[in-house]
CSV table of C-alpha atoms and ligand atoms in Angstrom, one decimal:
chain,number,residue,atom,x,y,z
A,1,MET,CA,251.9,107.2,-37.8
A,2,THR,CA,255.5,106.8,-37.0
A,3,VAL,CA,257.2,110.0,-36.0
A,4,LEU,CA,261.0,110.5,-35.6
A,5,LEU,CA,261.9,112.8,-32.8
A,6,THR,CA,265.4,114.2,-33.1
A,7,GLY,CA,266.6,115.2,-29.6
A,8,GLY,CA,263.6,113.3,-28.2
A,9,ALA,CA,265.5,112.2,-25.1
A,10,GLY,CA,265.6,115.8,-23.9
A,11,PHE,CA,263.3,118.0,-21.9
A,12,ILE,CA,260.6,118.9,-24.4
A,13,GLY,CA,261.2,115.8,-26.6
A,14,SER,CA,260.5,113.3,-23.8
A,15,HIS,CA,257.2,115.0,-22.9
A,16,THR,CA,256.2,115.1,-26.6
A,17,ALA,CA,257.1,111.4,-27.0
A,18,LEU,CA,254.7,110.6,-24.2
A,19,VAL,CA,251.9,112.7,-25.7
A,20,LEU,CA,252.4,111.1,-29.2
A,21,LEU,CA,252.4,107.6,-27.7
A,22,GLU,CA,249.3,108.3,-25.8
A,23,ALA,CA,247.7,109.6,-29.0
A,24,GLY,CA,248.4,106.2,-30.7
A,25,HIS,CA,251.5,107.2,-32.7
A,26,GLU,CA,254.8,105.2,-33.0
A,27,VAL,CA,257.8,107.0,-31.8
A,28,VAL,CA,261.5,106.7,-32.9
A,29,ILE,CA,263.9,108.8,-30.8
A,30,TYR,CA,267.1,109.9,-32.4
A,31,ASP,CA,269.5,111.5,-30.0
A,32,ASN,CA,273.2,111.7,-29.4
A,33,LEU,CA,272.7,112.0,-25.6
A,34,SER,CA,274.9,115.1,-25.5
A,35,ASN,CA,272.4,116.7,-23.1
A,36,ALA,CA,270.1,113.9,-22.1
A,37,SER,CA,270.0,110.4,-20.6
A,38,ARG,CA,268.4,107.2,-21.7
A,39,GLU,CA,266.6,107.2,-18.4
A,40,SER,CA,264.0,109.8,-19.7
A,41,ILE,CA,263.1,107.3,-22.4
A,42,ARG,CA,262.8,104.4,-20.0
A,43,ARG,CA,260.5,106.5,-17.8
A,44,VAL,CA,258.3,107.5,-20.7
A,45,GLU,CA,258.0,103.8,-21.6
A,46,ARG,CA,257.1,103.0,-18.0
A,47,LEU,CA,254.5,105.8,-17.8
A,48,THR,CA,252.8,104.8,-21.0
A,49,GLY,CA,253.3,101.1,-21.0
A,50,LEU,CA,254.4,101.5,-24.6
A,51,SER,CA,257.8,101.1,-26.2
A,52,ILE,CA,260.0,103.6,-28.1
A,53,VAL,CA,262.6,102.8,-30.7
A,54,PHE,CA,265.8,104.5,-29.7
A,55,VAL,CA,268.7,105.3,-32.0
A,56,GLU,CA,271.8,106.8,-30.5
A,57,GLY,CA,273.0,109.0,-33.3
A,58,ASP,CA,274.0,112.5,-34.3
A,59,ILE,CA,271.9,114.7,-36.7
A,60,ARG,CA,275.2,115.5,-38.5
A,61,ASP,CA,275.7,111.8,-39.3
A,62,THR,CA,274.3,111.1,-42.7
A,63,LYS,CA,274.8,107.3,-42.6
A,64,THR,CA,273.1,106.7,-39.3
A,65,LEU,CA,270.2,109.0,-40.4
A,66,ALA,CA,269.9,107.1,-43.7
A,67,ASP,CA,269.9,103.8,-41.9
A,68,THR,CA,267.2,105.0,-39.5
A,69,PHE,CA,264.9,106.2,-42.3
A,70,ALA,CA,265.5,102.9,-44.2
A,71,THR,CA,264.7,100.8,-41.1
A,72,HIS,CA,261.6,102.5,-39.8
A,73,ASN,CA,258.5,103.6,-41.7
A,74,ILE,CA,258.9,107.3,-40.7
A,75,GLU,CA,256.3,109.7,-42.0
A,76,ALA,CA,257.1,112.9,-40.1
A,77,VAL,CA,260.0,114.4,-38.1
A,78,ILE,CA,259.8,116.6,-35.1
A,79,HIS,CA,263.2,118.3,-34.8
A,80,PHE,CA,264.2,119.1,-31.3
A,81,ALA,CA,267.9,118.3,-31.5
A,82,GLY,CA,270.2,121.2,-30.9
A,83,LEU,CA,272.4,123.0,-28.4
A,84,LYS,CA,270.5,125.6,-26.4
A,85,ALA,CA,272.7,127.4,-23.9
A,86,VAL,CA,272.6,131.1,-24.8
A,87,GLY,CA,275.8,132.1,-22.9
A,88,GLU,CA,277.8,129.1,-24.1
A,89,SER,CA,276.8,130.0,-27.7
A,90,VAL,CA,278.6,133.3,-27.4
A,91,SER,CA,281.9,131.6,-26.5
A,92,LEU,CA,281.4,128.6,-28.9
A,93,PRO,CA,279.6,130.0,-31.9
A,94,MET,CA,281.0,127.5,-34.4
A,95,ALA,CA,279.8,124.6,-32.3
A,96,TYR,CA,276.3,126.1,-32.3
A,97,TYR,CA,276.2,126.8,-36.1
A,98,ASP,CA,277.7,123.3,-36.8
A,99,ASN,CA,275.3,121.4,-34.5
A,100,ASN,CA,272.1,123.5,-35.0
A,101,VAL,CA,272.4,124.8,-38.6
A,102,GLY,CA,274.7,122.2,-40.1
A,103,GLY,CA,272.7,119.4,-38.3
A,104,THR,CA,269.5,120.7,-39.7
A,105,VAL,CA,270.9,120.8,-43.3
A,106,THR,CA,272.1,117.1,-42.9
A,107,LEU,CA,268.7,116.1,-41.4
A,108,CYS,CA,266.7,117.7,-44.3
A,109,GLN,CA,269.0,116.0,-46.9
A,110,ALA,CA,268.4,112.7,-45.2
A,111,MET,CA,264.6,113.3,-45.1
A,112,ALA,CA,264.5,114.3,-48.8
A,113,ALA,CA,266.5,111.1,-49.7
A,114,ALA,CA,263.9,109.1,-47.8
A,115,ASP,CA,261.0,111.1,-49.2
A,116,VAL,CA,259.9,112.2,-45.8
A,117,LYS,CA,258.8,115.8,-46.2
A,118,THR,CA,256.8,116.7,-43.1
A,119,LEU,CA,258.8,118.6,-40.5
A,120,VAL,CA,258.0,120.3,-37.2
A,121,PHE,CA,260.9,122.5,-36.0
A,122,SER,CA,261.6,123.8,-32.5
A,123,SER,CA,262.1,127.5,-32.9
A,124,SER,CA,262.0,130.2,-30.3
A,125,ALA,CA,260.5,133.6,-29.4
A,126,THR,CA,264.1,134.7,-29.4
A,127,VAL,CA,263.9,135.2,-33.2
A,128,TYR,CA,261.6,138.3,-32.7
A,129,ALA,CA,263.0,141.7,-32.9
A,130,GLU,CA,263.1,143.6,-29.5
A,131,SER,CA,259.7,145.3,-29.2
A,132,ARG,CA,257.7,147.3,-26.6
A,133,ASP,CA,254.5,146.1,-28.2
A,134,MET,CA,253.2,143.0,-26.5
A,135,PRO,CA,251.9,140.5,-27.2
A,136,LEU,CA,254.0,139.3,-30.1
A,137,ALA,CA,252.1,137.9,-33.0
A,138,GLU,CA,253.8,135.7,-35.7
A,139,SER,CA,253.6,138.7,-38.1
A,140,ALA,CA,255.9,140.8,-35.7
A,141,PRO,CA,259.3,141.4,-37.3
A,142,THR,CA,262.2,139.1,-36.6
A,143,GLY,CA,265.3,140.8,-35.4
A,144,ARG,CA,269.1,140.4,-35.2
A,145,PRO,CA,269.4,138.0,-32.2
A,146,THR,CA,272.0,139.0,-29.6
A,147,ASN,CA,273.7,135.6,-29.5
A,148,PRO,CA,274.7,132.7,-31.8
A,149,TYR,CA,272.0,130.4,-30.3
A,150,GLY,CA,269.2,132.9,-31.4
A,151,THR,CA,270.9,133.5,-34.7
A,152,SER,CA,271.0,129.7,-35.4
A,153,LYS,CA,267.2,129.5,-34.8
A,154,LEU,CA,266.6,132.3,-37.2
A,155,MET,CA,269.0,130.9,-39.8
A,156,ILE,CA,267.2,127.5,-39.6
A,157,GLU,CA,263.8,129.2,-40.1
A,158,TRP,CA,265.2,130.9,-43.2
A,159,LEU,CA,266.8,127.7,-44.6
A,160,LEU,CA,263.6,125.7,-44.1
A,161,THR,CA,261.6,128.5,-45.8
A,162,ASP,CA,264.0,128.4,-48.8
A,163,LEU,CA,263.8,124.6,-48.9
A,164,GLN,CA,260.1,124.6,-49.0
A,165,ARG,CA,260.0,127.4,-51.7
A,166,ALA,CA,262.3,125.3,-53.9
A,167,GLU,CA,260.5,122.0,-53.2
A,168,PRO,CA,256.8,122.8,-52.6
A,169,ASP,CA,255.8,119.3,-51.5
A,170,TRP,CA,257.4,119.9,-48.1
A,171,SER,CA,255.1,120.8,-45.1
A,172,ILE,CA,257.0,122.6,-42.4
A,173,ALA,CA,255.9,124.0,-39.0
A,174,LEU,CA,258.1,126.6,-37.3
A,175,LEU,CA,257.0,126.5,-33.7
A,176,ARG,CA,258.1,129.5,-31.7
A,177,TYR,CA,258.2,128.5,-28.1
A,178,PHE,CA,258.0,131.1,-25.4
A,179,ASN,CA,259.3,129.8,-22.0
A,180,PRO,CA,258.8,126.0,-21.6
A,181,VAL,CA,258.7,125.0,-18.0
A,182,GLY,CA,257.1,122.4,-15.6
A,183,ALA,CA,257.0,118.7,-15.9
A,184,HIS,CA,254.7,115.7,-16.4
A,185,PHE,CA,252.2,115.6,-13.5
A,186,SER,CA,253.7,112.2,-12.4
A,187,GLY,CA,257.0,113.9,-11.4
A,188,GLN,CA,258.7,111.1,-13.3
A,189,ILE,CA,260.1,113.2,-16.2
A,190,GLY,CA,261.2,116.8,-16.2
A,191,GLU,CA,263.9,119.3,-17.0
A,192,ASP,CA,267.4,118.1,-16.0
A,193,PRO,CA,269.9,120.7,-17.0
A,194,ALA,CA,273.6,119.7,-16.9
A,195,GLY,CA,275.5,122.0,-14.5
A,196,ALA,CA,274.0,125.2,-13.1
A,197,PRO,CA,270.7,126.1,-14.8
A,198,ASN,CA,270.6,129.1,-17.1
A,199,ASN,CA,266.8,129.4,-17.0
A,200,LEU,CA,264.7,130.8,-14.2
A,201,LEU,CA,262.5,127.9,-13.2
A,202,PRO,CA,265.0,125.1,-12.9
A,203,TYR,CA,267.2,127.6,-10.9
A,204,ILE,CA,264.3,128.3,-8.6
A,205,THR,CA,263.5,124.6,-8.0
A,206,GLN,CA,267.2,123.7,-7.4
A,207,VAL,CA,267.4,126.5,-4.8
A,208,GLY,CA,264.2,125.1,-3.3
A,209,VAL,CA,265.7,121.6,-3.0
A,210,GLY,CA,269.0,122.9,-1.6
A,211,ARG,CA,271.2,122.2,-4.6
A,212,LEU,CA,271.9,125.9,-5.0
A,213,PRO,CA,272.1,128.5,-2.2
A,214,ARG,CA,270.2,131.5,-3.5
A,215,LEU,CA,268.5,132.9,-6.6
A,216,SER,CA,269.9,136.0,-8.3
A,217,VAL,CA,267.0,138.0,-9.8
A,218,TYR,CA,268.5,139.8,-12.8
A,219,GLY,CA,267.3,143.3,-12.6
A,220,GLY,CA,264.8,145.1,-10.4
A,221,ASP,CA,264.5,148.3,-12.4
A,222,TYR,CA,262.8,147.2,-15.6
A,223,PRO,CA,259.7,149.2,-16.7
A,224,THR,CA,257.4,146.4,-15.6
A,225,ARG,CA,254.8,146.2,-12.8
A,226,ASP,CA,257.3,145.2,-10.1
A,227,GLY,CA,260.6,146.0,-11.9
A,228,THR,CA,261.5,142.4,-12.7
A,229,GLY,CA,261.5,140.8,-16.2
A,230,VAL,CA,258.2,139.4,-17.5
A,231,ARG,CA,257.9,136.2,-19.6
A,232,ASP,CA,255.3,133.8,-21.0
A,233,TYR,CA,255.8,130.5,-19.1
A,234,ILE,CA,254.1,127.6,-20.8
A,235,HIS,CA,253.7,124.2,-19.2
A,236,VAL,CA,255.7,121.6,-21.1
A,237,MET,CA,252.7,119.3,-21.4
A,238,ASP,CA,250.7,122.0,-23.1
A,239,LEU,CA,253.7,122.6,-25.4
A,240,ALA,CA,253.9,118.9,-26.1
A,241,ARG,CA,250.2,118.8,-27.1
A,242,GLY,CA,251.0,121.7,-29.4
A,243,HIS,CA,253.3,119.5,-31.4
A,244,LEU,CA,250.6,116.9,-31.9
A,245,ALA,CA,248.2,119.7,-33.0
A,246,ALA,CA,250.9,121.0,-35.5
A,247,LEU,CA,251.4,117.5,-37.0
A,248,ASP,CA,247.7,117.2,-37.5
A,249,ALA,CA,247.4,120.7,-39.0
A,250,LEU,CA,250.3,120.0,-41.4
A,251,LYS,CA,248.4,117.1,-43.0
A,252,ALA,CA,246.0,119.6,-44.5
A,253,ARG,CA,248.6,122.1,-45.6
A,254,GLN,CA,251.7,122.3,-47.6
A,255,GLY,CA,254.0,125.3,-47.1
A,256,VAL,CA,255.7,126.8,-44.1
A,257,GLN,CA,253.5,127.6,-41.1
A,258,THR,CA,254.6,129.6,-38.2
A,259,TRP,CA,252.9,129.3,-34.8
A,260,ASN,CA,253.6,130.8,-31.4
A,261,LEU,CA,253.3,128.3,-28.6
A,262,GLY,CA,252.8,130.3,-25.4
A,263,THR,CA,250.0,131.1,-23.1
A,264,GLY,CA,249.3,134.8,-23.9
A,265,HIS,CA,250.1,135.8,-20.2
A,266,GLY,CA,253.2,137.2,-18.7
A,267,TYR,CA,254.5,136.7,-15.2
A,268,SER,CA,257.3,138.6,-13.5
A,269,VAL,CA,260.3,137.0,-11.7
A,270,LEU,CA,258.9,138.0,-8.3
A,271,GLU,CA,255.5,136.5,-9.3
A,272,MET,CA,257.3,133.3,-10.2
A,273,ILE,CA,259.0,133.2,-6.8
A,274,GLU,CA,255.7,133.8,-5.0
A,275,ALA,CA,254.1,131.0,-7.0
A,276,PHE,CA,257.0,128.7,-6.1
A,277,GLU,CA,256.6,129.5,-2.4
A,278,ARG,CA,252.9,128.7,-2.6
A,279,ALA,CA,253.5,125.4,-4.3
A,280,SER,CA,256.4,124.2,-2.1
A,281,GLY,CA,255.5,125.8,1.2
A,282,ARG,CA,259.1,126.9,1.4
A,283,PRO,CA,260.6,130.4,1.4
A,284,LEU,CA,263.0,131.1,-1.6
A,285,PRO,CA,266.1,133.1,-0.7
A,286,TYR,CA,267.0,135.6,-3.4
A,287,ASP,CA,268.9,138.8,-4.1
A,288,ILE,CA,268.0,141.4,-6.7
A,289,VAL,CA,271.2,142.0,-8.8
A,290,ALA,CA,272.2,143.7,-12.0
A,291,ARG,CA,270.3,143.0,-15.3
A,292,ARG,CA,271.6,140.1,-17.4
A,293,PRO,CA,273.0,141.4,-20.7
A,294,GLY,CA,270.8,140.7,-23.6
A,295,ASP,CA,267.6,140.4,-21.6
A,296,VAL,CA,264.4,142.2,-22.6
A,297,ALA,CA,262.0,143.7,-20.1
A,298,GLU,CA,258.9,141.8,-21.3
A,299,CYS,CA,257.9,139.1,-23.7
A,300,TRP,CA,254.7,137.3,-24.1
A,301,ALA,CA,252.8,135.7,-27.0
A,302,ASN,CA,249.8,136.5,-29.0
A,303,VAL,CA,248.4,133.0,-29.3
A,304,GLU,CA,245.3,133.7,-31.5
A,305,LYS,CA,246.8,132.1,-34.7
A,306,ALA,CA,247.7,128.9,-32.9
A,307,GLU,CA,244.2,128.8,-31.3
A,308,ARG,CA,242.5,129.4,-34.6
A,309,GLU,CA,244.6,127.2,-36.9
A,310,LEU,CA,245.6,124.4,-34.5
A,311,GLY,CA,242.5,124.3,-32.3
A,312,TRP,CA,245.0,124.3,-29.5
A,313,ARG,CA,245.5,126.5,-26.4
A,314,ALA,CA,247.5,126.1,-23.2
A,315,SER,CA,245.3,124.9,-20.4
A,316,HIS,CA,247.7,124.7,-17.4
A,317,GLY,CA,248.1,127.8,-15.2
A,318,LEU,CA,251.0,129.0,-13.2
A,319,ASP,CA,250.1,127.1,-10.0
A,320,GLU,CA,250.0,123.8,-11.9
A,321,ILE,CA,253.4,124.6,-13.5
A,322,MET,CA,254.9,125.2,-10.1
A,323,ARG,CA,253.3,122.1,-8.6
A,324,ASP,CA,254.5,119.9,-11.3
A,325,ALA,CA,258.0,121.4,-11.5
A,326,TRP,CA,258.3,121.1,-7.8
A,327,ARG,CA,257.1,117.5,-7.7
A,328,TRP,CA,259.7,116.6,-10.3
A,329,GLN,CA,262.5,118.4,-8.5
A,330,SER,CA,261.7,117.2,-5.0
A,331,ASP,CA,261.2,113.6,-6.1
A,332,ASN,CA,264.4,113.7,-8.2
A,333,PRO,CA,266.7,116.2,-6.5
A,334,GLN,CA,269.6,115.1,-8.7
A,335,GLY,CA,267.5,114.8,-11.9
A,336,TYR,CA,267.9,111.5,-13.8
A,337,ARG,CA,271.2,110.9,-12.0
A,338,GLY,CA,269.5,110.7,-8.6
B,1,NAD,P1,267.3,119.6,-24.4
B,1,NAD,O1,268.8,119.9,-24.4
B,1,NAD,O2,266.8,118.9,-23.2
B,1,NAD,O3,267.0,118.6,-25.7
B,1,NAD,C1,267.8,118.7,-26.9
B,1,NAD,C2,268.2,117.2,-27.2
B,1,NAD,O4,268.9,117.2,-28.4
B,1,NAD,C3,269.1,116.6,-26.1
B,1,NAD,O5,268.5,115.4,-25.7
B,1,NAD,C4,270.4,116.4,-26.8
B,1,NAD,O6,271.1,115.3,-26.3
B,1,NAD,C5,270.0,116.3,-28.2
B,1,NAD,N1,271.0,116.7,-29.2
B,1,NAD,C6,271.8,117.9,-29.2
B,1,NAD,N2,272.6,117.9,-30.3
B,1,NAD,C7,272.3,116.8,-31.0
B,1,NAD,C8,272.8,116.2,-32.2
B,1,NAD,N3,273.8,116.9,-32.9
B,1,NAD,N4,272.3,115.1,-32.7
B,1,NAD,C9,271.4,114.4,-32.0
B,1,NAD,N5,270.9,114.8,-30.8
B,1,NAD,C10,271.3,116.0,-30.3
B,1,NAD,O7,266.5,120.9,-24.8
B,1,NAD,P2,265.0,121.2,-24.8
B,1,NAD,O8,264.7,122.2,-23.8
B,1,NAD,O9,264.2,119.9,-24.8
B,1,NAD,O10,264.8,121.9,-26.2
B,1,NAD,C11,264.5,121.2,-27.4
B,1,NAD,C12,264.5,122.2,-28.6
B,1,NAD,O11,263.6,123.3,-28.3
B,1,NAD,C13,265.9,122.8,-28.8
B,1,NAD,O12,266.1,122.9,-30.2
B,1,NAD,C14,265.8,124.1,-28.2
B,1,NAD,O13,266.7,125.0,-28.8
B,1,NAD,C15,264.4,124.5,-28.5
B,1,NAD,N6,263.9,125.5,-27.5
B,1,NAD,C16,264.0,125.3,-26.2
B,1,NAD,C17,263.5,126.2,-25.3
B,1,NAD,C18,263.6,126.0,-23.8
B,1,NAD,O14,263.6,127.0,-23.1
B,1,NAD,N7,263.8,124.8,-23.3
B,1,NAD,C19,262.9,127.4,-25.8
B,1,NAD,C20,262.8,127.6,-27.2
B,1,NAD,C21,263.3,126.7,-28.0
B,2,UDP,N1,266.2,135.2,-14.5
B,2,UDP,C1,266.6,135.5,-13.2
B,2,UDP,N2,267.5,134.7,-12.6
B,2,UDP,C2,268.0,133.6,-13.2
B,2,UDP,C3,267.5,133.2,-14.5
B,2,UDP,C4,266.6,134.1,-15.1
B,2,UDP,O1,266.2,136.6,-12.7
B,2,UDP,O2,268.8,132.9,-12.5
B,2,UDP,C5,265.2,136.0,-15.2
B,2,UDP,C6,265.6,136.6,-16.5
B,2,UDP,O3,266.3,137.8,-16.4
B,2,UDP,C7,264.2,136.7,-17.2
B,2,UDP,C8,263.4,135.6,-16.7
B,2,UDP,O4,264.0,135.2,-15.4
B,2,UDP,O5,263.6,137.9,-16.9
B,2,UDP,C9,263.4,134.3,-17.6
B,2,UDP,O6,264.7,133.9,-17.9
B,2,UDP,P1,265.1,132.6,-18.7
B,2,UDP,O7,266.6,132.6,-18.8
B,2,UDP,O8,264.4,131.5,-18.0
B,2,UDP,O9,264.3,132.8,-20.1
B,2,UDP,P2,264.6,133.9,-21.3
B,2,UDP,O10,265.4,135.0,-20.7
B,2,UDP,O11,265.3,133.1,-22.3
B,2,UDP,O12,263.2,134.3,-21.7
């Protein structure tokens, strides 16, 4: 089938495009390139030997969306497009609500007009309420996110749920990602943050490659096994396969389905540093500093529902994550600009 990937030139979208192409689907990428480059698309084409239709457009642009649906025989949409920097969202809340929430409303209206009613949405574990009970299952309560980025994800989950309630012929998957990391094993595509990375793994690899001097470990006094924060890091190729599984599962179900995409295991920041040192053979300079505001001590997924209903589970472990992340960063020290 032909699948439209909004934000498909970005980190998770480009890996998912590759997995969809390899599974025999046609891919249309719709991206405004605000946080991505066309080079990721070219590389996916080169890796697969297959071509992608690329539309440079904004999800808030009704006309370009309508033209795209009219031109291509799109049957389903995977909606990655959005702004995702937590700190920036605190200073630019309107930009985040406009782009993420407003953009999703416009996209859904364009889908309805084109009679395309299968949608997979990139949500996040950030929607869960803070909890000491790990792992988090999909039935765990959602909370009041501490930043506009997280709030925008929860608002989108709500608006999609209301849409499907009003129009029951929609099939919608809310995929709550835990911590997507790593890269395609070729080292040709990967995560390429603009400016200094906010997330741990690109920060580690950029220190490793000499772009940044040292890592700051945010907090050494959490109630965890070594005092540093624990997260569920999932290889982006496993995550990409999860989208394929969700699309397949939606064929058999109408309604709104929520699935966690994680591994079910948590690793601490210090364990991540050790894994990086094993993969790269380099020491990683770091300092333990104050906690980052808004961070929780621990967060990892209960993945039983995804395993049961999607027939999917993450298969790449921490050492593969680090090996692939390091291959991408060391082969492309400046990302796609290098
Ligand atoms: P990314 O920034 O690499 O990809 C997002 C893409 O959307 C970019 O290519 C960007 O150019 C595009 N985009 C942004 N606004 C747009 C607009 N208005 N119109 C068209 N295109 C637009 O981010 P990613 O890490 O690949 O994340 C993809 C999705 O997954 C996002 O919605 C993000 O919030 C969500 N998510 C990411 C993580 C993570 O840690 N990476 C975790 C949970 C959820
Ligand atoms: N972290 C860190 N230094 C950094 C970035 C992150 O110590 O430069 C820690 C952070 O406190 C958390 C973990 O690494 O415990 C994962 O952070 P990230 O921002 O990647 O993901 P999130 O906090 O959104 O789960």
